[in-house]
Amino acid sequence: MRKRLTFHISDTTKFKEQLLFWSKKFQCVCILDSHEVNLKENSKMEYNTYELVAGIDALQIIEPEQNCFDNLKAEIDFAKDWWFGYLGYDLKNEIENLSSDNQDGLDMPQMNFFRPRWVFLLDVDTLLVHYFEEEFSEEDIYNLVMNIQNISVPKEKEVTVAEIKSRISREEYLKAIRQLKEHIRIGDIYEVNFCQEFYAEDTYIRPRQMFRKLMKVSPTPYSCFYRMGEKYLLSASPERYLKKVGRKIISQPIKGTAKRGANEEEDKLIKENLFSDAKERAENIMIVDLVRNDLSRTAAKDSVIVEELCGIYTFPQVHQMISTIVSELKEDVHFVEAIRQTFPMGSMTGAPKVRAMKLIEKYESTKRGLFSGAVGYITPDGDFDFNVVIRSIQYNALNHYLSFMVGGAITMQSNPEKEYEECMLKAKAIVKVLKE
């Protein structure tokens, strides 16, 4: 049985670095950091329960190769404990009659969840530690937290990535956009999310150091450090995929991006222009409709509501247009079904969703794997919170392959040149981390 101890943390920024460094000795780590500084001015980010949620060390690992959602559901129901993990984009093949045959340098499992030995929850300056009383005494946990706080995090030698390559050329990207627009013109689809990969081979990085650099450049409300053995995810995600609180399900898709201004006055003008931009609003509203449809499959009657449409939120690198859609989960429906019926998220696929995913497979050159999947946690009560894996670095330390992907929504109004520029804007923060 798990018990809980409470501690006061005077310097939370320092403690986060110490916890990240301490986790180095463990093979399974998931640290989700909301960077509370970003949330104070963003009203709908009130759905963030904790500033930091972390699961460290694995008592049990789930990594099924088939029937993934059913396996996850069975293990959750049996253990009734905390679970941390991810859903890879290619789980789409289990949900629909689809395939994934593109190039894959990362070899990430399609699903990975683990039941942690320790759970750390940070709420402002209060730390909650969940542990098993059969394994640890209160004194053990007290000493553990004191030891973490006494860690002196060393300054590691800077490691940079020498050569970052693009999987496709600018010309190939523009050609693909034109072809996708032709699919839209003939009514095959209305919108599709198209992505491209940047990668580096024979690359040696220090994942924790790289994650700290990424967070300094781009602190975001759904950032994540994830380790499973020698495979890593370093994520500066600004987007929530799905959250459950009680019977309430919350989805917050992002569609619509604009660069930051040089000053406050310019920032204000850019935000106003983003809010009124017909193309950006059309993209966002199409995905809102898709999410409403997905949520309705598991929702109680008349419970699907758009709480906020096309809200504008500011992050260090960009402004984003975010909508919030909620529903009430039916009493007789397992919460895992709410995930299965909405996955992969509409903001990273398109509409109609299945046809869009087929075209993604046809026109993209890289297997998405964990990119545009989701990372998060599930509580013993069956609540959960998952991000969208974007603005993220993936690294396989076994074959020394590093990868990140960027993309955007393509509609009939899309200008191929501008879409390419938006991709470069989204890649800017990651390139800065890797090259400096």
CSV table of C-alpha atoms in Angstrom, one decimal:
chain,number,residue,atom,x,y,z
A,1,MET,CA,0.0,0.0,0.0
A,2,ARG,CA,1.3,3.5,-0.8
A,3,LYS,CA,1.7,6.1,1.8
A,4,ARG,CA,2.4,9.8,1.3
A,5,LEU,CA,4.8,12.2,3.0
A,6,THR,CA,4.8,16.0,2.6
A,7,PHE,CA,7.9,18.3,2.5
A,8,HIS,CA,8.5,22.0,2.2
A,9,ILE,CA,10.8,22.9,-0.7
A,10,SER,CA,12.2,26.4,-0.5
A,11,ASP,CA,13.9,26.5,-3.9
A,12,THR,CA,11.8,24.6,-6.3
A,13,THR,CA,13.9,25.4,-9.4
A,14,LYS,CA,17.0,24.0,-7.7
A,15,PHE,CA,15.1,20.9,-6.5
A,16,LYS,CA,13.9,20.2,-10.0
A,17,GLU,CA,17.5,20.1,-11.2
A,18,GLN,CA,18.6,18.0,-8.3
A,19,LEU,CA,15.7,15.5,-8.9
A,20,LEU,CA,16.6,15.3,-12.6
A,21,PHE,CA,20.3,14.6,-11.8
A,22,TRP,CA,19.4,12.0,-9.1
A,23,SER,CA,17.2,10.1,-11.5
A,24,LYS,CA,20.3,9.4,-13.6
A,25,LYS,CA,20.8,6.1,-11.9
A,26,PHE,CA,17.4,4.7,-12.9
A,27,GLN,CA,16.4,3.1,-16.2
A,28,CYS,CA,12.8,4.3,-16.2
A,29,VAL,CA,12.1,8.0,-15.5
A,30,CYS,CA,9.2,10.3,-16.4
A,31,ILE,CA,9.4,13.9,-15.2
A,32,LEU,CA,6.6,16.2,-16.3
A,33,ASP,CA,7.1,19.9,-15.6
A,34,SER,CA,4.5,22.6,-16.2
A,35,HIS,CA,6.7,25.6,-15.5
A,36,GLU,CA,4.2,27.4,-13.4
A,37,VAL,CA,5.6,30.7,-14.6
A,38,ASN,CA,3.8,30.2,-17.9
A,39,LEU,CA,0.5,29.4,-16.4
A,40,LYS,CA,-0.3,32.5,-14.3
A,41,GLU,CA,-1.4,34.6,-17.3
A,42,ASN,CA,-3.2,31.8,-19.1
A,43,SER,CA,-6.7,31.3,-17.7
A,44,LYS,CA,-7.5,27.9,-19.2
A,45,MET,CA,-4.2,26.4,-18.0
A,46,GLU,CA,-5.9,26.2,-14.6
A,47,TYR,CA,-6.4,22.5,-15.4
A,48,ASN,CA,-2.8,21.9,-14.4
A,49,THR,CA,-3.0,20.2,-11.0
A,50,TYR,CA,0.7,20.2,-10.1
A,51,GLU,CA,3.8,22.1,-11.2
A,52,LEU,CA,5.8,18.9,-11.5
A,53,VAL,CA,4.8,15.2,-11.6
A,54,ALA,CA,7.5,12.6,-11.7
A,55,GLY,CA,7.6,8.8,-11.6
A,56,ILE,CA,11.1,7.3,-10.9
A,57,ASP,CA,12.2,3.6,-11.2
A,58,ALA,CA,10.0,0.8,-12.4
A,59,LEU,CA,8.4,-1.9,-10.4
A,60,GLN,CA,6.6,-3.1,-13.5
A,61,ILE,CA,6.8,-2.3,-17.2
A,62,ILE,CA,4.1,-2.7,-19.9
A,63,GLU,CA,5.4,-2.8,-23.4
A,64,PRO,CA,2.9,-4.8,-25.5
A,65,GLU,CA,3.4,-5.4,-29.2
A,66,GLN,CA,-0.3,-6.0,-29.9
A,67,ASN,CA,-3.7,-5.3,-28.2
A,68,CYS,CA,-1.9,-2.4,-26.5
A,69,PHE,CA,-5.0,-0.6,-25.1
A,70,ASP,CA,-6.6,-3.8,-23.8
A,71,ASN,CA,-3.3,-4.8,-22.1
A,72,LEU,CA,-3.0,-1.4,-20.5
A,73,LYS,CA,-6.6,-1.5,-19.3
A,74,ALA,CA,-6.1,-4.9,-17.7
A,75,GLU,CA,-2.9,-3.9,-15.9
A,76,ILE,CA,-4.4,-0.6,-14.6
A,77,ASP,CA,-7.5,-2.4,-13.3
A,78,PHE,CA,-5.4,-5.1,-11.6
A,79,ALA,CA,-2.8,-2.8,-9.9
A,80,LYS,CA,-4.9,0.3,-9.2
A,81,ASP,CA,-1.7,2.3,-8.8
A,82,TRP,CA,0.2,5.2,-10.5
A,83,TRP,CA,1.4,4.6,-14.0
A,84,PHE,CA,3.6,6.8,-16.2
A,85,GLY,CA,4.1,6.2,-19.9
A,86,TYR,CA,3.6,7.1,-23.5
A,87,LEU,CA,1.4,6.3,-26.5
A,88,GLY,CA,3.2,6.2,-29.8
A,89,TYR,CA,1.6,7.7,-32.9
A,90,ASP,CA,1.7,4.3,-34.7
A,91,LEU,CA,-0.9,2.8,-32.3
A,92,LYS,CA,-3.2,4.2,-35.0
A,93,ASN,CA,-2.6,0.9,-36.8
A,94,GLU,CA,-4.2,-1.0,-33.9
A,95,ILE,CA,-7.2,1.4,-33.9
A,96,GLU,CA,-7.7,1.6,-37.6
A,97,ASN,CA,-6.7,-0.4,-40.7
A,98,LEU,CA,-3.5,1.5,-41.2
A,99,SER,CA,0.2,0.8,-41.5
A,100,SER,CA,3.6,2.5,-40.8
A,101,ASP,CA,6.4,1.7,-43.3
A,102,ASN,CA,8.5,4.8,-43.5
A,103,GLN,CA,12.1,5.1,-42.4
A,104,ASP,CA,12.7,4.7,-38.6
A,105,GLY,CA,16.1,5.5,-37.0
A,106,LEU,CA,14.8,5.5,-33.4
A,107,ASP,CA,13.1,2.1,-33.0
A,108,MET,CA,10.8,3.3,-30.1
A,109,PRO,CA,8.2,0.8,-28.8
A,110,GLN,CA,4.7,1.8,-29.8
A,111,MET,CA,3.6,1.8,-26.1
A,112,ASN,CA,5.6,2.0,-22.9
A,113,PHE,CA,4.2,2.3,-19.3
A,114,PHE,CA,5.7,1.7,-16.0
A,115,ARG,CA,4.6,1.5,-12.4
A,116,PRO,CA,7.1,3.7,-10.4
A,117,ARG,CA,8.8,3.0,-7.1
A,118,TRP,CA,8.5,6.7,-6.2
A,119,VAL,CA,6.0,9.4,-7.2
A,120,PHE,CA,7.0,13.0,-6.7
A,121,LEU,CA,4.3,15.7,-6.9
A,122,LEU,CA,5.3,19.4,-6.6
A,123,ASP,CA,2.6,22.0,-5.8
A,124,VAL,CA,4.1,25.5,-5.5
A,125,ASP,CA,6.5,24.9,-2.6
A,126,THR,CA,4.9,21.6,-1.3
A,127,LEU,CA,6.4,18.3,-2.3
A,128,LEU,CA,4.3,15.1,-1.9
A,129,VAL,CA,6.2,11.8,-2.1
A,130,HIS,CA,4.2,8.6,-2.7
A,131,TYR,CA,5.9,5.3,-1.7
A,132,PHE,CA,5.2,1.8,-0.5
A,133,GLU,CA,5.2,1.4,3.2
A,134,GLU,CA,6.2,-2.3,2.8
A,135,GLU,CA,9.5,-1.1,1.2
A,136,PHE,CA,10.3,2.1,2.9
A,137,SER,CA,9.9,3.7,6.3
A,138,GLU,CA,9.1,7.4,6.8
A,139,GLU,CA,12.6,7.9,7.9
A,140,ASP,CA,13.9,6.3,4.6
A,141,ILE,CA,11.8,8.8,2.6
A,142,TYR,CA,12.8,11.7,4.8
A,143,ASN,CA,16.5,10.8,4.2
A,144,LEU,CA,15.9,10.3,0.5
A,145,VAL,CA,14.4,13.8,0.0
A,146,MET,CA,17.2,15.4,2.2
A,147,ASN,CA,19.8,13.5,0.1
A,148,ILE,CA,18.3,14.8,-3.1
A,149,GLN,CA,18.3,18.4,-1.8
A,150,ASN,CA,21.9,18.0,-0.8
A,151,ILE,CA,23.0,17.1,-4.3
A,152,SER,CA,25.4,19.5,-5.9
A,153,VAL,CA,24.6,19.3,-9.6
A,154,PRO,CA,27.9,19.4,-11.5
A,155,LYS,CA,28.5,21.5,-14.6
A,156,GLU,CA,28.9,19.0,-17.4
A,157,LYS,CA,31.1,19.6,-20.4
A,158,GLU,CA,29.0,21.2,-23.2
A,159,VAL,CA,28.0,18.7,-25.9
A,160,THR,CA,26.7,19.9,-29.3
A,161,VAL,CA,25.4,18.2,-32.4
A,162,ALA,CA,27.7,18.9,-35.3
A,163,GLU,CA,25.5,18.2,-38.3
A,164,ILE,CA,21.8,18.3,-38.4
A,165,LYS,CA,20.3,16.9,-41.6
A,166,SER,CA,16.9,17.3,-43.1
A,167,ARG,CA,15.1,14.1,-44.2
A,168,ILE,CA,13.6,16.0,-47.2
A,169,SER,CA,14.7,19.0,-49.1
A,170,ARG,CA,12.8,22.3,-49.2
A,171,GLU,CA,11.8,21.6,-52.8
A,172,GLU,CA,10.4,18.1,-51.7
A,173,TYR,CA,8.5,19.7,-48.9
A,174,LEU,CA,6.9,22.3,-51.1
A,175,LYS,CA,6.0,19.6,-53.7
A,176,ALA,CA,4.3,17.5,-51.0
A,177,ILE,CA,2.3,20.5,-49.8
A,178,ARG,CA,1.1,21.2,-53.3
A,179,GLN,CA,0.0,17.6,-53.7
A,180,LEU,CA,-1.8,17.6,-50.4
A,181,LYS,CA,-3.6,20.8,-51.4
A,182,GLU,CA,-4.8,18.9,-54.5
A,183,HIS,CA,-6.3,16.3,-52.3
A,184,ILE,CA,-8.1,19.1,-50.4
A,185,ARG,CA,-9.2,20.7,-53.7
A,186,ILE,CA,-11.0,17.5,-54.9
A,187,GLY,CA,-12.6,17.0,-51.5
A,188,ASP,CA,-10.5,14.0,-50.4
A,189,ILE,CA,-9.7,15.8,-47.1
A,190,TYR,CA,-10.3,19.2,-45.5
A,191,GLU,CA,-7.1,19.5,-43.5
A,192,VAL,CA,-4.0,17.4,-42.8
A,193,ASN,CA,-1.0,17.8,-40.5
A,194,PHE,CA,2.2,17.3,-42.5
A,195,CYS,CA,5.6,16.9,-40.8
A,196,GLN,CA,9.3,16.6,-41.7
A,197,GLU,CA,12.2,15.1,-39.8
A,198,PHE,CA,15.6,16.6,-38.9
A,199,TYR,CA,18.2,14.2,-37.6
A,200,ALA,CA,21.8,13.6,-36.7
A,201,GLU,CA,23.7,10.3,-36.8
A,202,ASP,CA,26.7,9.1,-34.8
A,203,THR,CA,25.7,11.7,-32.2
A,204,TYR,CA,26.6,11.5,-28.5
A,205,ILE,CA,24.7,13.8,-26.1
A,206,ARG,CA,24.0,14.1,-22.4
A,207,PRO,CA,20.2,13.8,-22.3
A,208,ARG,CA,19.7,15.6,-19.0
A,209,GLN,CA,22.0,18.4,-19.9
A,210,MET,CA,20.3,18.8,-23.2
A,211,PHE,CA,16.8,18.8,-21.5
A,212,ARG,CA,18.0,21.6,-19.1
A,213,LYS,CA,19.2,23.6,-22.1
A,214,LEU,CA,15.9,23.1,-23.9
A,215,MET,CA,13.9,24.2,-20.9
A,216,LYS,CA,15.9,27.4,-20.6
A,217,VAL,CA,15.2,28.3,-24.2
A,218,SER,CA,11.6,27.1,-24.3
A,219,PRO,CA,9.9,26.4,-20.9
A,220,THR,CA,6.4,25.1,-21.7
A,221,PRO,CA,3.4,23.8,-19.6
A,222,TYR,CA,3.6,20.2,-20.9
A,223,SER,CA,7.4,19.6,-21.0
A,224,CYS,CA,8.7,16.1,-20.3
A,225,PHE,CA,11.9,14.2,-19.7
A,226,TYR,CA,11.4,10.5,-20.4
A,227,ARG,CA,13.8,7.7,-20.2
A,228,MET,CA,13.3,4.0,-21.0
A,229,GLY,CA,16.7,2.3,-20.9
A,230,GLU,CA,18.9,3.9,-23.5
A,231,LYS,CA,16.0,5.7,-25.3
A,232,TYR,CA,15.1,9.2,-24.4
A,233,LEU,CA,12.5,11.9,-25.1
A,234,LEU,CA,13.2,15.5,-24.3
A,235,SER,CA,10.0,17.5,-24.9
A,236,ALA,CA,9.1,21.2,-24.8
A,237,SER,CA,5.5,20.5,-25.6
A,238,PRO,CA,3.1,23.5,-25.3
A,239,GLU,CA,0.0,21.3,-25.9
A,240,ARG,CA,-2.3,19.1,-23.8
A,241,TYR,CA,-3.8,16.1,-25.5
A,242,LEU,CA,-6.2,14.8,-22.9
A,243,LYS,CA,-6.9,15.1,-19.2
A,244,LYS,CA,-9.4,13.4,-16.9
A,245,VAL,CA,-10.5,14.8,-13.6
A,246,GLY,CA,-13.3,12.7,-12.0
A,247,ARG,CA,-15.7,12.1,-14.9
A,248,LYS,CA,-14.6,15.3,-16.8
A,249,ILE,CA,-12.5,14.9,-20.0
A,250,ILE,CA,-10.5,17.9,-21.2
A,251,SER,CA,-8.9,18.4,-24.6
A,252,GLN,CA,-6.9,21.5,-25.6
A,253,PRO,CA,-5.8,21.3,-29.2
A,254,ILE,CA,-3.4,23.9,-30.7
A,255,LYS,CA,-3.8,25.1,-34.2
A,256,GLY,CA,-2.5,28.5,-35.2
A,257,THR,CA,1.0,29.9,-34.6
A,258,ALA,CA,2.7,33.3,-34.8
A,259,LYS,CA,6.2,34.5,-33.9
A,260,ARG,CA,6.8,36.7,-30.9
A,261,GLY,CA,7.2,40.4,-31.4
A,262,ALA,CA,10.3,42.5,-30.7
A,263,ASN,CA,8.5,44.4,-27.9
A,264,GLU,CA,5.2,44.5,-26.0
A,265,GLU,CA,3.4,46.7,-28.5
A,266,GLU,CA,4.4,44.5,-31.4
A,267,ASP,CA,3.4,41.4,-29.4
A,268,LYS,CA,-0.1,42.8,-28.8
A,269,LEU,CA,-0.6,43.5,-32.5
A,270,ILE,CA,0.6,40.0,-33.5
A,271,LYS,CA,-1.8,38.4,-31.1
A,272,GLU,CA,-4.7,40.5,-32.4
A,273,ASN,CA,-3.8,39.5,-36.0
A,274,LEU,CA,-3.5,35.8,-35.0
A,275,PHE,CA,-6.9,35.9,-33.3
A,276,SER,CA,-8.6,37.4,-36.4
A,277,ASP,CA,-6.7,35.4,-39.0
A,278,ALA,CA,-9.3,33.6,-41.1
A,279,LYS,CA,-6.9,30.8,-42.1
A,280,GLU,CA,-5.7,30.1,-38.6
A,281,ARG,CA,-9.2,30.2,-37.1
A,282,ALA,CA,-10.5,27.8,-39.8
A,283,GLU,CA,-7.7,25.4,-39.0
A,284,ASN,CA,-8.5,25.6,-35.3
A,285,ILE,CA,-12.3,25.3,-35.7
A,286,MET,CA,-11.9,22.2,-38.0
A,287,ILE,CA,-9.9,20.4,-35.3
A,288,VAL,CA,-12.4,21.5,-32.6
A,289,ASP,CA,-15.1,19.9,-34.6
A,290,LEU,CA,-13.0,16.7,-34.9
A,291,VAL,CA,-12.3,16.6,-31.2
A,292,ARG,CA,-16.0,17.2,-30.4
A,293,ASN,CA,-16.8,14.2,-32.6
A,294,ASP,CA,-14.1,12.0,-31.0
A,295,LEU,CA,-15.2,12.9,-27.4
A,296,SER,CA,-18.8,12.2,-28.2
A,297,ARG,CA,-18.0,8.5,-28.6
A,298,THR,CA,-17.5,8.1,-24.9
A,299,ALA,CA,-19.4,11.2,-23.6
A,300,ALA,CA,-22.7,11.3,-21.6
A,301,LYS,CA,-25.5,12.8,-23.6
A,302,ASP,CA,-25.2,16.6,-24.3
A,303,SER,CA,-22.0,16.9,-22.3
A,304,VAL,CA,-19.5,17.9,-25.0
A,305,ILE,CA,-18.9,21.6,-24.6
A,306,VAL,CA,-16.4,24.1,-26.2
A,307,GLU,CA,-15.3,26.1,-23.1
A,308,GLU,CA,-13.0,28.3,-25.1
A,309,LEU,CA,-12.7,28.8,-28.9
A,310,CYS,CA,-9.4,30.1,-30.4
A,311,GLY,CA,-7.9,31.5,-27.2
A,312,ILE,CA,-4.5,33.1,-27.7
A,313,TYR,CA,-1.6,32.0,-25.5
A,314,THR,CA,1.9,33.3,-25.3
A,315,PHE,CA,5.1,31.2,-25.0
A,316,PRO,CA,8.8,32.2,-25.1
A,317,GLN,CA,9.2,31.5,-28.8
A,318,VAL,CA,5.6,31.8,-30.3
A,319,HIS,CA,2.0,32.8,-29.7
A,320,GLN,CA,-0.5,29.9,-30.1
A,321,MET,CA,-4.2,29.6,-30.7
A,322,ILE,CA,-5.7,27.0,-28.3
A,323,SER,CA,-9.2,25.8,-27.8
A,324,THR,CA,-10.6,23.9,-24.9
A,325,ILE,CA,-13.3,21.2,-25.3
A,326,VAL,CA,-14.7,19.2,-22.4
A,327,SER,CA,-17.1,16.3,-21.9
A,328,GLU,CA,-18.5,14.0,-19.2
A,329,LEU,CA,-17.4,10.4,-19.5
A,330,LYS,CA,-20.3,7.9,-19.5
A,331,GLU,CA,-20.7,6.0,-16.3
A,332,ASP,CA,-20.3,2.6,-18.0
A,333,VAL,CA,-17.3,3.5,-20.1
A,334,HIS,CA,-13.7,2.7,-19.0
A,335,PHE,CA,-11.5,5.8,-19.1
A,336,VAL,CA,-8.9,4.1,-21.3
A,337,GLU,CA,-11.7,4.1,-24.0
A,338,ALA,CA,-11.7,7.9,-23.9
A,339,ILE,CA,-8.0,7.7,-24.9
A,340,ARG,CA,-8.5,5.0,-27.5
A,341,GLN,CA,-11.4,6.8,-29.2
A,342,THR,CA,-9.6,10.1,-29.5
A,343,PHE,CA,-6.1,8.8,-30.4
A,344,PRO,CA,-4.1,10.0,-32.3
A,345,MET,CA,-5.1,13.6,-31.5
A,346,GLY,CA,-6.9,15.6,-34.2
A,347,SER,CA,-4.3,18.4,-34.1
A,348,MET,CA,-1.6,16.1,-35.4
A,349,THR,CA,-3.7,14.2,-38.0
A,350,GLY,CA,-6.4,16.1,-39.8
A,351,ALA,CA,-10.0,15.7,-41.1
A,352,PRO,CA,-11.4,13.3,-41.9
A,353,LYS,CA,-9.0,11.7,-39.5
A,354,VAL,CA,-8.5,8.2,-41.1
A,355,ARG,CA,-8.0,9.5,-44.6
A,356,ALA,CA,-5.6,12.2,-43.3
A,357,MET,CA,-3.5,9.5,-41.6
A,358,LYS,CA,-3.3,7.5,-44.8
A,359,LEU,CA,-2.0,10.6,-46.7
A,360,ILE,CA,0.4,11.4,-43.9
A,361,GLU,CA,1.9,7.9,-44.4
A,362,LYS,CA,2.1,8.4,-48.1
A,363,TYR,CA,3.7,11.9,-48.2
A,364,GLU,CA,5.9,11.9,-45.1
A,365,SER,CA,9.3,10.3,-45.2
A,366,THR,CA,9.8,9.3,-41.6
A,367,LYS,CA,7.9,7.0,-39.3
A,368,ARG,CA,6.6,9.3,-36.5
A,369,GLY,CA,6.9,6.8,-33.7
A,370,LEU,CA,6.7,8.7,-30.4
A,371,PHE,CA,6.5,12.1,-32.2
A,372,SER,CA,2.8,13.3,-32.2
A,373,GLY,CA,2.0,10.6,-29.7
A,374,ALA,CA,1.4,11.4,-26.0
A,375,VAL,CA,3.3,11.2,-22.7
A,376,GLY,CA,1.6,11.4,-19.3
A,377,TYR,CA,0.5,9.7,-16.1
A,378,ILE,CA,-2.5,7.8,-14.7
A,379,THR,CA,-3.4,8.0,-11.0
A,380,PRO,CA,-4.8,5.2,-8.8
A,381,ASP,CA,-8.2,6.8,-9.0
A,382,GLY,CA,-8.2,6.6,-12.8
A,383,ASP,CA,-7.5,10.3,-13.5
A,384,PHE,CA,-4.9,11.1,-16.1
A,385,ASP,CA,-3.1,13.8,-18.0
A,386,PHE,CA,-1.2,13.5,-21.4
A,387,ASN,CA,0.6,15.9,-23.5
A,388,VAL,CA,1.1,16.0,-27.3
A,389,VAL,CA,4.7,15.1,-28.2
A,390,ILE,CA,5.8,18.1,-30.3
A,391,ARG,CA,8.8,20.5,-30.1
A,392,SER,CA,10.7,17.4,-28.9
A,393,ILE,CA,14.1,15.7,-29.3
A,394,GLN,CA,14.2,11.9,-29.4
A,395,TYR,CA,17.5,10.1,-28.9
A,396,ASN,CA,18.5,6.5,-29.1
A,397,ALA,CA,21.8,6.1,-27.2
A,398,LEU,CA,22.2,2.5,-28.5
A,399,ASN,CA,22.7,3.6,-32.2
A,400,HIS,CA,23.5,7.3,-31.4
A,401,TYR,CA,20.6,8.6,-33.5
A,402,LEU,CA,19.0,11.9,-32.7
A,403,SER,CA,15.8,13.1,-34.3
A,404,PHE,CA,13.2,15.9,-34.1
A,405,MET,CA,10.2,16.6,-36.3
A,406,VAL,CA,8.2,19.7,-37.1
A,407,GLY,CA,5.1,20.3,-39.1
A,408,GLY,CA,1.8,22.2,-39.4
A,409,ALA,CA,-1.8,22.0,-40.6
A,410,ILE,CA,-2.3,22.2,-44.3
A,411,THR,CA,-5.6,23.6,-45.7
A,412,MET,CA,-6.8,25.0,-49.0
A,413,GLN,CA,-5.6,28.4,-47.9
A,414,SER,CA,-2.1,27.2,-47.1
A,415,ASN,CA,0.8,28.9,-48.8
A,416,PRO,CA,3.5,26.3,-49.2
A,417,GLU,CA,6.3,28.9,-48.7
A,418,LYS,CA,4.8,30.2,-45.5
A,419,GLU,CA,4.1,26.7,-44.2
A,420,TYR,CA,7.8,25.9,-44.7
A,421,GLU,CA,8.7,29.2,-42.8
A,422,GLU,CA,6.4,28.1,-40.0
A,423,CYS,CA,8.2,24.8,-39.7
A,424,MET,CA,11.5,26.5,-39.5
A,425,LEU,CA,10.1,28.8,-36.7
A,426,LYS,CA,9.0,25.8,-34.7
A,427,ALA,CA,12.4,24.1,-35.2
A,428,LYS,CA,14.3,27.2,-34.1
A,429,ALA,CA,14.3,26.5,-30.3
A,430,ILE,CA,15.5,22.9,-30.8
A,431,VAL,CA,18.2,23.9,-33.3
A,432,LYS,CA,19.4,26.5,-30.9
A,433,VAL,CA,19.7,24.0,-28.1
A,434,LEU,CA,21.5,21.5,-30.3
A,435,LYS,CA,24.0,23.9,-31.9
A,436,GLU,CA,25.0,26.2,-29.0
